[in-house]
CSV table of N, CA and C in Angstrom, one decimal:
chain,number,residue,atom,x,y,z
A,1,UNK,N,-6.2,-5.9,4.1
A,1,UNK,CA,-6.5,-7.3,4.4
A,1,UNK,C,-5.2,-8.1,4.5
A,2,UNK,N,-4.3,-8.0,3.5
A,2,UNK,CA,-3.1,-8.7,3.5
A,2,UNK,C,-2.2,-8.4,4.7
A,3,UNK,N,-2.3,-7.2,5.3
A,3,UNK,CA,-1.5,-6.9,6.5
A,3,UNK,C,-1.9,-7.7,7.7
A,4,UNK,N,-3.2,-8.1,7.7
A,4,UNK,CA,-3.6,-9.0,8.8
A,4,UNK,C,-2.8,-10.3,8.9
A,5,UNK,N,-2.5,-10.8,7.7
A,5,UNK,CA,-1.7,-12.0,7.6
A,5,UNK,C,-0.2,-11.8,7.8
A,6,UNK,N,0.2,-10.6,7.6
A,6,UNK,CA,1.7,-10.3,7.7
A,6,UNK,C,1.9,-9.1,8.6
A,7,UNK,N,1.6,-9.2,9.9
A,7,UNK,CA,1.6,-8.1,10.8
A,7,UNK,C,3.0,-7.4,10.9
A,8,UNK,N,4.1,-8.1,10.7
A,8,UNK,CA,5.4,-7.5,10.7
A,8,UNK,C,5.6,-6.4,9.8
A,9,UNK,N,4.8,-6.4,8.7
A,9,UNK,CA,4.9,-5.3,7.7
A,9,UNK,C,4.2,-4.1,8.2
A,10,UNK,N,3.4,-4.2,9.2
A,10,UNK,CA,2.7,-3.0,9.8
A,10,UNK,C,3.4,-2.7,11.1
A,11,UNK,N,4.7,-2.4,11.0
A,11,UNK,CA,5.5,-2.1,12.2
A,11,UNK,C,6.3,-0.9,12.0
A,12,UNK,N,6.9,-0.5,13.2
A,12,UNK,CA,7.9,0.6,13.2
A,12,UNK,C,9.2,0.0,13.8
A,13,UNK,N,10.3,0.5,13.3
A,13,UNK,CA,11.6,0.0,13.9
A,13,UNK,C,12.4,1.3,14.3
A,14,UNK,N,13.1,1.1,15.4
A,14,UNK,CA,14.0,2.3,15.8
A,14,UNK,C,15.2,2.4,14.9
A,15,UNK,N,16.0,3.5,14.9
A,15,UNK,CA,17.1,3.7,14.0
A,15,UNK,C,18.1,2.5,14.0
A,16,UNK,N,18.5,1.9,15.2
A,16,UNK,CA,19.5,0.9,15.2
A,16,UNK,C,18.9,-0.5,15.1
A,17,UNK,N,17.6,-0.6,14.8
A,17,UNK,CA,16.9,-1.9,14.6
A,17,UNK,C,16.9,-2.7,15.9
A,18,UNK,N,17.1,-2.1,17.0
A,18,UNK,CA,17.1,-2.9,18.3
A,18,UNK,C,15.8,-3.1,18.9
A,19,UNK,N,14.8,-2.3,18.4
A,19,UNK,CA,13.4,-2.4,18.9
A,19,UNK,C,12.4,-2.3,17.7
A,20,UNK,N,11.5,-3.2,17.7
A,20,UNK,CA,10.4,-3.1,16.7
A,20,UNK,C,9.1,-3.1,17.4
A,21,UNK,N,8.2,-2.3,16.9
A,21,UNK,CA,6.8,-2.2,17.5
A,21,UNK,C,5.8,-2.6,16.4
A,22,UNK,N,5.1,-3.6,16.7
A,22,UNK,CA,3.9,-4.0,15.8
A,22,UNK,C,2.8,-3.0,16.1
A,23,UNK,N,2.2,-2.5,15.0
A,23,UNK,CA,1.1,-1.6,15.1
A,23,UNK,C,-0.2,-2.3,14.9
A,24,UNK,N,-1.2,-2.2,15.8
A,24,UNK,CA,-2.5,-2.8,15.6
A,24,UNK,C,-3.3,-2.0,14.6
A,25,UNK,N,-3.2,-0.7,14.6
A,25,UNK,CA,-3.9,0.1,13.6
A,25,UNK,C,-3.2,0.1,12.3
A,26,UNK,N,-4.0,-0.1,11.2
A,26,UNK,CA,-3.4,0.0,9.9
A,26,UNK,C,-3.7,1.4,9.3
A,27,UNK,N,-2.7,2.3,9.6
A,27,UNK,CA,-2.7,3.7,9.1
A,27,UNK,C,-1.9,3.8,7.9
A,28,UNK,N,-2.6,3.7,6.7
A,28,UNK,CA,-2.0,3.6,5.4
A,28,UNK,C,-1.6,5.0,4.9
A,29,UNK,N,-0.3,5.3,4.8
A,29,UNK,CA,0.2,6.5,4.3
A,29,UNK,C,0.1,6.5,2.8
A,30,UNK,N,-0.3,7.6,2.2
A,30,UNK,CA,-0.5,7.7,0.7
A,30,UNK,C,0.2,9.0,0.3
A,31,UNK,N,1.2,8.9,-0.6
A,31,UNK,CA,1.9,10.0,-1.1
A,31,UNK,C,0.9,10.7,-2.1
A,32,UNK,N,0.8,12.1,-1.9
A,32,UNK,CA,0.0,12.8,-2.9
A,32,UNK,C,0.7,14.2,-3.2
A,33,UNK,N,0.6,14.5,-4.4
A,33,UNK,CA,1.1,15.8,-4.9
A,33,UNK,C,0.1,16.9,-4.5
A,34,UNK,N,0.7,18.0,-3.9
A,34,UNK,CA,-0.1,19.1,-3.5
A,34,UNK,C,0.6,20.4,-3.9
A,35,UNK,N,-0.1,21.5,-3.9
A,35,UNK,CA,0.6,22.8,-4.2
A,35,UNK,C,1.8,23.0,-3.4
A,36,UNK,N,1.9,22.4,-2.2
A,36,UNK,CA,3.0,22.6,-1.3
A,36,UNK,C,4.1,21.5,-1.6
A,37,UNK,N,3.9,20.7,-2.6
A,37,UNK,CA,4.8,19.6,-2.9
A,37,UNK,C,4.3,18.2,-2.5
A,38,UNK,N,5.1,17.2,-2.5
A,38,UNK,CA,4.7,15.9,-2.1
A,38,UNK,C,4.5,15.8,-0.6
A,39,UNK,N,3.2,15.4,-0.2
A,39,UNK,CA,2.9,15.2,1.2
A,39,UNK,C,2.4,13.7,1.4
A,40,UNK,N,2.5,13.2,2.6
A,40,UNK,CA,2.1,11.8,2.8
A,40,UNK,C,1.2,11.7,4.0
A,41,UNK,N,-0.1,12.1,3.8
A,41,UNK,CA,-1.1,11.9,4.9
A,41,UNK,C,-1.4,10.4,5.0
A,42,UNK,N,-2.2,10.0,6.0
A,42,UNK,CA,-2.6,8.6,6.1
A,42,UNK,C,-4.0,8.5,6.5
A,43,UNK,N,-4.6,7.4,6.0
A,43,UNK,CA,-5.9,6.9,6.3
A,43,UNK,C,-5.8,6.1,7.5
A,44,UNK,N,-6.3,6.5,8.6
A,44,UNK,CA,-6.2,5.9,9.9
A,44,UNK,C,-7.2,4.7,10.0
A,45,UNK,N,-6.8,3.7,10.7
A,45,UNK,CA,-7.6,2.5,11.1
A,45,UNK,C,-8.3,1.9,9.9
A,46,UNK,N,-7.6,1.6,8.8
A,46,UNK,CA,-8.2,1.0,7.6
A,46,UNK,C,-8.7,-0.4,8.0
A,47,UNK,N,-8.1,-1.1,8.9
A,47,UNK,CA,-8.5,-2.4,9.3
A,47,UNK,C,-10.0,-2.5,9.8
A,48,UNK,N,-10.5,-1.3,10.3
A,48,UNK,CA,-11.9,-1.3,10.8
A,48,UNK,C,-12.8,-0.5,9.9
A,49,UNK,N,-12.4,-0.1,8.8
A,49,UNK,CA,-13.2,0.7,7.9
A,49,UNK,C,-13.7,-0.1,6.7
A,50,UNK,N,-14.9,0.3,6.2
A,50,UNK,CA,-15.4,-0.2,4.9
A,50,UNK,C,-14.6,0.4,3.7
A,51,UNK,N,-14.8,-0.2,2.6
A,51,UNK,CA,-14.2,0.3,1.4
A,51,UNK,C,-14.7,1.7,1.1
A,52,UNK,N,-16.0,1.9,1.4
A,52,UNK,CA,-16.6,3.2,1.1
A,52,UNK,C,-16.0,4.3,2.1
A,53,UNK,N,-15.8,3.9,3.4
A,53,UNK,CA,-15.3,4.8,4.3
A,53,UNK,C,-13.8,5.2,4.0
A,54,UNK,N,-13.1,4.2,3.5
A,54,UNK,CA,-11.7,4.5,3.1
A,54,UNK,C,-11.7,5.5,1.9
A,55,UNK,N,-12.6,5.2,0.9
A,55,UNK,CA,-12.7,6.1,-0.2
A,55,UNK,C,-13.0,7.5,0.2
A,56,UNK,N,-14.0,7.7,1.1
A,56,UNK,CA,-14.4,9.0,1.6
A,56,UNK,C,-13.2,9.7,2.3
A,57,UNK,N,-12.5,9.0,3.1
A,57,UNK,CA,-11.3,9.6,3.8
A,57,UNK,C,-10.3,10.0,2.8
A,58,UNK,N,-10.0,9.2,1.8
A,58,UNK,CA,-9.1,9.5,0.7
A,58,UNK,C,-9.5,10.8,0.0
A,59,UNK,N,-10.8,10.9,-0.3
A,59,UNK,CA,-11.3,12.2,-0.9
A,59,UNK,C,-11.1,13.4,0.0
A,60,UNK,N,-11.4,13.2,1.3
A,60,UNK,CA,-11.2,14.3,2.3
A,60,UNK,C,-9.7,14.7,2.3
A,61,UNK,N,-8.8,13.7,2.4
A,61,UNK,CA,-7.4,14.1,2.5
A,61,UNK,C,-6.9,14.8,1.2
A,62,UNK,N,-7.4,14.3,0.1
A,62,UNK,CA,-7.0,14.9,-1.2
A,62,UNK,C,-7.5,16.3,-1.3
A,63,UNK,N,-8.7,16.6,-0.9
A,63,UNK,CA,-9.3,17.9,-0.9
A,63,UNK,C,-8.5,18.9,0.0
A,64,UNK,N,-8.2,18.4,1.2
A,64,UNK,CA,-7.4,19.2,2.2
A,64,UNK,C,-6.0,19.4,1.6
A,65,UNK,N,-5.4,18.4,1.0
A,65,UNK,CA,-4.1,18.6,0.4
A,65,UNK,C,-4.1,19.7,-0.7
A,66,UNK,N,-5.1,19.6,-1.5
A,66,UNK,CA,-5.2,20.6,-2.6
A,66,UNK,C,-5.4,22.0,-2.1
A,67,UNK,N,-6.1,22.1,-1.0
A,67,UNK,CA,-6.3,23.4,-0.4
A,67,UNK,C,-5.2,23.9,0.6
A,68,UNK,N,-4.2,23.0,0.8
A,68,UNK,CA,-3.1,23.3,1.7
A,68,UNK,C,-3.5,23.3,3.2
A,69,UNK,N,-4.5,22.4,3.5
A,69,UNK,CA,-5.1,22.4,4.8
A,69,UNK,C,-4.9,21.1,5.6
A,70,UNK,N,-4.0,20.3,5.1
A,70,UNK,CA,-3.7,19.1,5.9
A,70,UNK,C,-3.1,19.4,7.2
A,71,UNK,N,-3.5,18.7,8.3
A,71,UNK,CA,-3.0,19.0,9.6
A,71,UNK,C,-1.9,18.0,10.0
A,72,UNK,N,-1.2,18.3,11.1
A,72,UNK,CA,-0.2,17.4,11.5
A,72,UNK,C,-0.8,16.0,11.9
A,73,UNK,N,-2.0,16.0,12.4
A,73,UNK,CA,-2.7,14.7,12.6
A,73,UNK,C,-2.9,13.9,11.4
A,74,UNK,N,-3.2,14.6,10.3
A,74,UNK,CA,-3.4,13.9,9.0
A,74,UNK,C,-2.1,13.3,8.5
A,75,UNK,N,-1.0,14.0,8.8
A,75,UNK,CA,0.4,13.6,8.3
A,75,UNK,C,1.2,12.7,9.2
A,76,UNK,N,0.7,12.5,10.4
A,76,UNK,CA,1.5,11.6,11.4
A,76,UNK,C,0.8,10.3,11.7
A,77,UNK,N,1.5,9.4,12.2
A,77,UNK,CA,1.0,8.1,12.6
A,77,UNK,C,0.9,7.0,11.6
A,78,UNK,N,1.4,7.2,10.4
A,78,UNK,CA,1.4,6.2,9.3
A,78,UNK,C,2.1,5.0,9.7
A,79,UNK,N,1.6,3.8,9.3
A,79,UNK,CA,2.3,2.5,9.6
A,79,UNK,C,2.7,1.7,8.4
A,80,UNK,N,2.2,2.1,7.2
A,80,UNK,CA,2.5,1.4,5.9
A,80,UNK,C,2.2,2.3,4.8
A,81,UNK,N,3.2,2.5,3.9
A,81,UNK,CA,3.1,3.5,2.9
A,81,UNK,C,2.8,3.0,1.5
A,82,UNK,N,2.1,3.7,0.7
A,82,UNK,CA,1.8,3.5,-0.7
A,82,UNK,C,2.0,4.8,-1.5
A,83,UNK,N,2.6,4.6,-2.7
A,83,UNK,CA,2.8,5.8,-3.6
A,83,UNK,C,2.2,5.4,-5.0
A,84,UNK,N,1.3,6.2,-5.4
A,84,UNK,CA,0.6,5.9,-6.7
A,84,UNK,C,1.4,6.6,-7.8
A,85,UNK,N,2.5,6.0,-8.3
A,85,UNK,CA,3.3,6.6,-9.3
A,85,UNK,C,2.6,6.5,-10.7
A,86,UNK,N,1.6,5.7,-10.8
A,86,UNK,CA,0.8,5.6,-12.0
A,86,UNK,C,0.1,6.9,-12.3
A,87,UNK,N,-0.3,7.6,-11.3
A,87,UNK,CA,-1.0,8.9,-11.5
A,87,UNK,C,-0.2,9.9,-12.2
A,88,UNK,N,1.1,9.8,-12.3
A,88,UNK,CA,2.0,10.7,-13.0
A,88,UNK,C,2.7,10.0,-14.2
A,89,UNK,N,2.1,8.9,-14.6
A,89,UNK,CA,2.6,8.2,-15.8
A,89,UNK,C,3.7,7.1,-15.5
A,90,UNK,N,4.0,6.9,-14.2
A,90,UNK,CA,5.0,5.9,-13.8
A,90,UNK,C,4.6,4.5,-13.9
A,91,UNK,N,5.5,3.6,-14.1
A,91,UNK,CA,5.2,2.2,-14.2
A,91,UNK,C,5.8,1.4,-13.1
A,92,UNK,N,7.1,1.7,-12.7
A,92,UNK,CA,7.7,1.1,-11.6
A,92,UNK,C,8.9,1.9,-11.1
A,93,UNK,N,9.3,1.7,-9.9
A,93,UNK,CA,10.4,2.5,-9.3
A,93,UNK,C,10.9,1.8,-8.1
A,94,UNK,N,11.9,2.4,-7.4
A,94,UNK,CA,12.4,1.8,-6.2
A,94,UNK,C,11.9,2.8,-5.1
A,95,UNK,N,10.8,2.6,-4.4
A,95,UNK,CA,10.3,3.6,-3.5
A,95,UNK,C,11.2,3.6,-2.2
A,96,UNK,N,11.2,4.8,-1.6
A,96,UNK,CA,12.1,5.0,-0.5
A,96,UNK,C,11.2,5.0,0.8
A,97,UNK,N,11.7,4.2,1.8
A,97,UNK,CA,11.0,4.1,3.0
A,97,UNK,C,10.7,5.4,3.7
A,98,UNK,N,9.5,5.4,4.4
A,98,UNK,CA,9.2,6.6,5.2
A,98,UNK,C,9.5,6.1,6.6
A,99,UNK,N,10.6,6.5,7.1
A,99,UNK,CA,11.1,6.0,8.5
A,99,UNK,C,10.1,6.6,9.5
A,100,UNK,N,9.7,5.8,10.5
A,100,UNK,CA,10.2,4.5,11.0
A,100,UNK,C,9.4,3.3,10.4
A,101,UNK,N,8.6,3.6,9.4
A,101,UNK,CA,7.8,2.5,8.7
A,101,UNK,C,8.8,1.5,8.1
A,102,UNK,N,8.3,0.2,7.9
A,102,UNK,CA,9.2,-0.8,7.4
A,102,UNK,C,8.9,-1.3,6.0
A,103,UNK,N,7.8,-0.8,5.4
A,103,UNK,CA,7.5,-1.1,4.0
A,103,UNK,C,6.9,0.1,3.3
A,104,UNK,N,7.1,0.2,2.0
A,104,UNK,CA,6.5,1.1,1.1
A,104,UNK,C,6.3,0.4,-0.2
A,105,UNK,N,5.1,0.7,-0.8
A,105,UNK,CA,4.9,0.1,-2.2
A,105,UNK,C,4.6,1.2,-3.2
A,106,UNK,N,5.1,1.1,-4.4
A,106,UNK,CA,4.8,2.0,-5.5
A,106,UNK,C,3.9,1.3,-6.5
A,107,UNK,N,2.8,1.9,-6.7
A,107,UNK,CA,1.8,1.3,-7.6
A,107,UNK,C,1.9,2.0,-9.0
A,108,UNK,N,2.2,1.3,-10.0
A,108,UNK,CA,2.4,1.8,-11.3
A,108,UNK,C,1.0,1.9,-12.0
A,109,UNK,N,1.0,2.6,-13.1
A,109,UNK,CA,-0.3,2.7,-13.9
A,109,UNK,C,-0.7,1.4,-14.5
A,110,UNK,N,-2.0,1.2,-14.7
A,110,UNK,CA,-2.5,0.0,-15.4
A,110,UNK,C,-2.3,0.2,-16.9
A,111,UNK,N,-1.7,-0.8,-17.5
A,111,UNK,CA,-1.5,-0.7,-18.9
A,111,UNK,C,-2.1,-1.9,-19.6
A,112,UNK,N,-2.5,-1.8,-20.8
A,112,UNK,CA,-3.0,-2.9,-21.6
A,112,UNK,C,-1.9,-3.4,-22.5
A,113,UNK,N,-1.5,-4.7,-22.2
A,113,UNK,CA,-0.3,-5.3,-22.8
A,113,UNK,C,-0.6,-6.7,-23.4
A,114,UNK,N,0.1,-7.1,-24.4
A,114,UNK,CA,-0.1,-8.5,-24.9
A,114,UNK,C,0.5,-9.5,-24.0
A,115,UNK,N,-0.3,-10.6,-23.7
A,115,UNK,CA,0.2,-11.7,-22.9
A,115,UNK,C,-0.4,-13.0,-23.4
A,116,UNK,N,0.2,-14.1,-23.1
A,116,UNK,CA,-0.3,-15.3,-23.5
A,116,UNK,C,-1.4,-15.8,-22.6
A,117,UNK,N,-2.5,-16.3,-23.1
A,117,UNK,CA,-3.6,-16.8,-22.3
A,117,UNK,C,-3.4,-18.3,-22.0
A,118,UNK,N,-4.3,-19.0,-21.4
A,118,UNK,CA,-4.2,-20.4,-21.0
A,118,UNK,C,-4.0,-21.3,-22.2
A,119,UNK,N,-4.5,-20.9,-23.3
A,119,UNK,CA,-4.4,-21.7,-24.6
A,119,UNK,C,-3.1,-21.4,-25.4
A,120,UNK,N,-2.3,-20.5,-24.9
A,120,UNK,CA,-1.1,-20.1,-25.6
A,120,UNK,C,-1.3,-19.0,-26.6
A,121,UNK,N,-2.5,-18.5,-26.7
A,121,UNK,CA,-2.8,-17.4,-27.7
A,121,UNK,C,-2.5,-16.0,-27.1
A,122,UNK,N,-2.1,-15.1,-27.9
A,122,UNK,CA,-1.8,-13.8,-27.4
A,122,UNK,C,-3.2,-13.1,-27.2
A,123,UNK,N,-3.3,-12.5,-26.0
A,123,UNK,CA,-4.5,-11.8,-25.7
A,123,UNK,C,-4.2,-10.5,-24.9
A,124,UNK,N,-5.0,-9.5,-25.0
A,124,UNK,CA,-4.8,-8.3,-24.2
A,124,UNK,C,-5.0,-8.5,-22.7
A,125,UNK,N,-4.1,-8.0,-21.9
A,125,UNK,CA,-4.2,-8.1,-20.5
A,125,UNK,C,-4.0,-6.8,-19.8
A,126,UNK,N,-4.6,-6.5,-18.7
A,126,UNK,CA,-4.4,-5.3,-18.0
A,126,UNK,C,-3.3,-5.6,-16.9
A,127,UNK,N,-2.2,-4.8,-17.0
A,127,UNK,CA,-1.0,-5.1,-16.1
A,127,UNK,C,-0.7,-3.9,-15.3
A,128,UNK,N,-0.5,-4.1,-14.0
A,128,UNK,CA,0.0,-3.0,-13.2
A,128,UNK,C,1.3,-3.5,-12.4
A,129,UNK,N,2.4,-2.8,-12.6
A,129,UNK,CA,3.6,-3.1,-11.9
A,129,UNK,C,3.5,-2.5,-10.5
A,130,UNK,N,4.0,-3.3,-9.5
A,130,UNK,CA,4.1,-2.9,-8.1
A,130,UNK,C,5.5,-3.1,-7.7
A,131,UNK,N,6.1,-2.1,-7.1
A,131,UNK,CA,7.4,-2.2,-6.6
A,131,UNK,C,7.4,-2.1,-5.0
A,132,UNK,N,8.0,-2.9,-4.3
A,132,UNK,CA,8.0,-2.9,-2.9
A,132,UNK,C,9.5,-2.6,-2.4
A,133,UNK,N,9.6,-1.8,-1.3
A,133,UNK,CA,10.8,-1.7,-0.5
A,133,UNK,C,10.5,-2.0,0.9
A,134,UNK,N,11.3,-2.9,1.5
A,134,UNK,CA,11.2,-3.3,2.9
A,134,UNK,C,12.5,-3.1,3.6
A,135,UNK,N,12.4,-2.8,4.9
A,135,UNK,CA,13.6,-2.7,5.7
A,135,UNK,C,14.1,-4.1,6.0
A,136,UNK,N,15.1,-4.5,5.3
A,136,UNK,CA,15.6,-5.9,5.4
A,136,UNK,C,16.3,-6.2,6.7
A,137,UNK,N,16.4,-5.2,7.6
A,137,UNK,CA,16.9,-5.5,8.9
A,137,UNK,C,15.9,-6.3,9.7
A,138,UNK,N,14.6,-6.2,9.3
A,138,UNK,CA,13.6,-6.8,10.1
A,138,UNK,C,12.6,-7.6,9.2
A,139,UNK,N,12.6,-7.5,7.9
A,139,UNK,CA,11.7,-8.2,7.0
A,139,UNK,C,12.5,-8.9,6.0
A,140,UNK,N,12.3,-10.2,5.9
A,140,UNK,CA,13.0,-11.0,4.9
A,140,UNK,C,12.3,-11.0,3.6
A,141,UNK,N,13.0,-11.4,2.5
A,141,UNK,CA,12.4,-11.4,1.2
A,141,UNK,C,11.3,-12.4,1.0
A,142,UNK,N,11.3,-13.5,1.6
A,142,UNK,CA,10.2,-14.5,1.5
A,142,UNK,C,8.9,-13.9,2.1
A,143,UNK,N,9.0,-13.2,3.2
A,143,UNK,CA,7.8,-12.6,3.8
A,143,UNK,C,7.3,-11.5,2.9
A,144,UNK,N,8.1,-10.7,2.3
A,144,UNK,CA,7.7,-9.7,1.4
A,144,UNK,C,7.0,-10.3,0.2
A,145,UNK,N,7.6,-11.3,-0.4
A,145,UNK,CA,7.1,-11.9,-1.6
A,145,UNK,C,5.8,-12.6,-1.3
A,146,UNK,N,5.6,-13.2,-0.2
A,146,UNK,CA,4.4,-13.9,0.2
A,146,UNK,C,3.3,-12.9,0.4
A,147,UNK,N,3.6,-11.8,1.1
A,147,UNK,CA,2.6,-10.7,1.2
A,147,UNK,C,2.2,-10.2,-0.2
A,148,UNK,N,3.2,-9.9,-1.0
A,148,UNK,CA,2.9,-9.4,-2.4
A,148,UNK,C,2.0,-10.3,-3.1
A,149,UNK,N,2.2,-11.6,-3.0
A,149,UNK,CA,1.4,-12.6,-3.7
A,149,UNK,C,-0.1,-12.6,-3.2
A,150,UNK,N,-0.2,-12.4,-1.9
A,150,UNK,CA,-1.6,-12.4,-1.3
A,150,UNK,C,-2.3,-11.1,-1.7
A,151,UNK,N,-1.5,-10.0,-1.7
A,151,UNK,CA,-2.0,-8.7,-2.1
A,151,UNK,C,-2.5,-8.7,-3.6
A,152,UNK,N,-1.6,-9.3,-4.4
A,152,UNK,CA,-1.9,-9.5,-5.8
A,152,UNK,C,-3.2,-10.3,-6.0
A,153,UNK,N,-3.4,-11.3,-5.3
A,153,UNK,CA,-4.6,-12.2,-5.4
A,153,UNK,C,-5.8,-11.4,-5.1
A,154,UNK,N,-5.7,-10.5,-4.1
A,154,UNK,CA,-6.9,-9.6,-3.8
A,154,UNK,C,-7.2,-8.7,-4.9
A,155,UNK,N,-6.2,-8.1,-5.5
A,155,UNK,CA,-6.4,-7.1,-6.6
A,155,UNK,C,-6.9,-7.9,-7.9
A,156,UNK,N,-6.4,-9.0,-8.1
A,156,UNK,CA,-6.9,-9.8,-9.3
A,156,UNK,C,-8.2,-10.5,-9.1
A,157,UNK,N,-8.6,-10.7,-7.9
A,157,UNK,CA,-9.9,-11.4,-7.6
A,157,UNK,C,-10.6,-10.6,-6.5
A,158,UNK,N,-11.2,-9.5,-6.8
A,158,UNK,CA,-11.8,-8.7,-5.8
A,158,UNK,C,-12.9,-9.4,-5.0
A,159,UNK,N,-13.5,-10.4,-5.6
A,159,UNK,CA,-14.6,-11.1,-4.9
A,159,UNK,C,-14.0,-11.8,-3.6
A,160,UNK,N,-12.8,-12.4,-3.8
A,160,UNK,CA,-12.1,-13.0,-2.6
A,160,UNK,C,-11.8,-11.9,-1.5
A,161,UNK,N,-11.4,-10.7,-2.0
A,161,UNK,CA,-11.2,-9.7,-1.0
A,161,UNK,C,-12.5,-9.3,-0.3
A,162,UNK,N,-13.6,-9.2,-1.0
A,162,UNK,CA,-14.8,-8.9,-0.3
A,162,UNK,C,-15.3,-10.0,0.7
A,163,UNK,N,-15.0,-11.2,0.3
A,163,UNK,CA,-15.3,-12.3,1.2
A,163,UNK,C,-14.5,-12.3,2.5
A,164,UNK,N,-13.3,-11.8,2.4
A,164,UNK,CA,-12.4,-11.7,3.6
A,164,UNK,C,-12.6,-10.5,4.4
A,165,UNK,N,-13.4,-9.5,3.9
A,165,UNK,CA,-13.6,-8.3,4.7
A,165,UNK,C,-14.4,-8.6,6.0
A,166,UNK,N,-14.1,-7.9,7.1
A,166,UNK,CA,-14.9,-8.1,8.3
A,166,UNK,C,-16.2,-7.4,8.3
């Protein structure tokens, strides 16, 4: 959903950054560990899928990855990348771009940590660190931070995300 508001983040750029192509399809690449090593298949057309359809496609890709049966079609055409480093105990990192994509995010594991609540009292909070890398030749820091804040608002308030779904 946040990509609809920041379409420059769903783009490809050529090696010398002289041409950028905005991608209408949100083909979200997801790094996954397989017996063949780390592979990055993608869920195609997320912008037109329901949450349940995306979950089913993720399960399909994971099963194919574990069986060593991912196809070139599964592995090509990504427009925006995510890496779930939390699944291997990670909290934050500096993710490396999947060229020609312009953004990648690393999702850390959710941890229960002490934080101050609205009254100034210490309370338990669930915290997930997210690290973003963007191609600064075409994406400025303000755009990335604004996208991150919108993305964060959807994660923290899933009701708002559901209201914005098509």
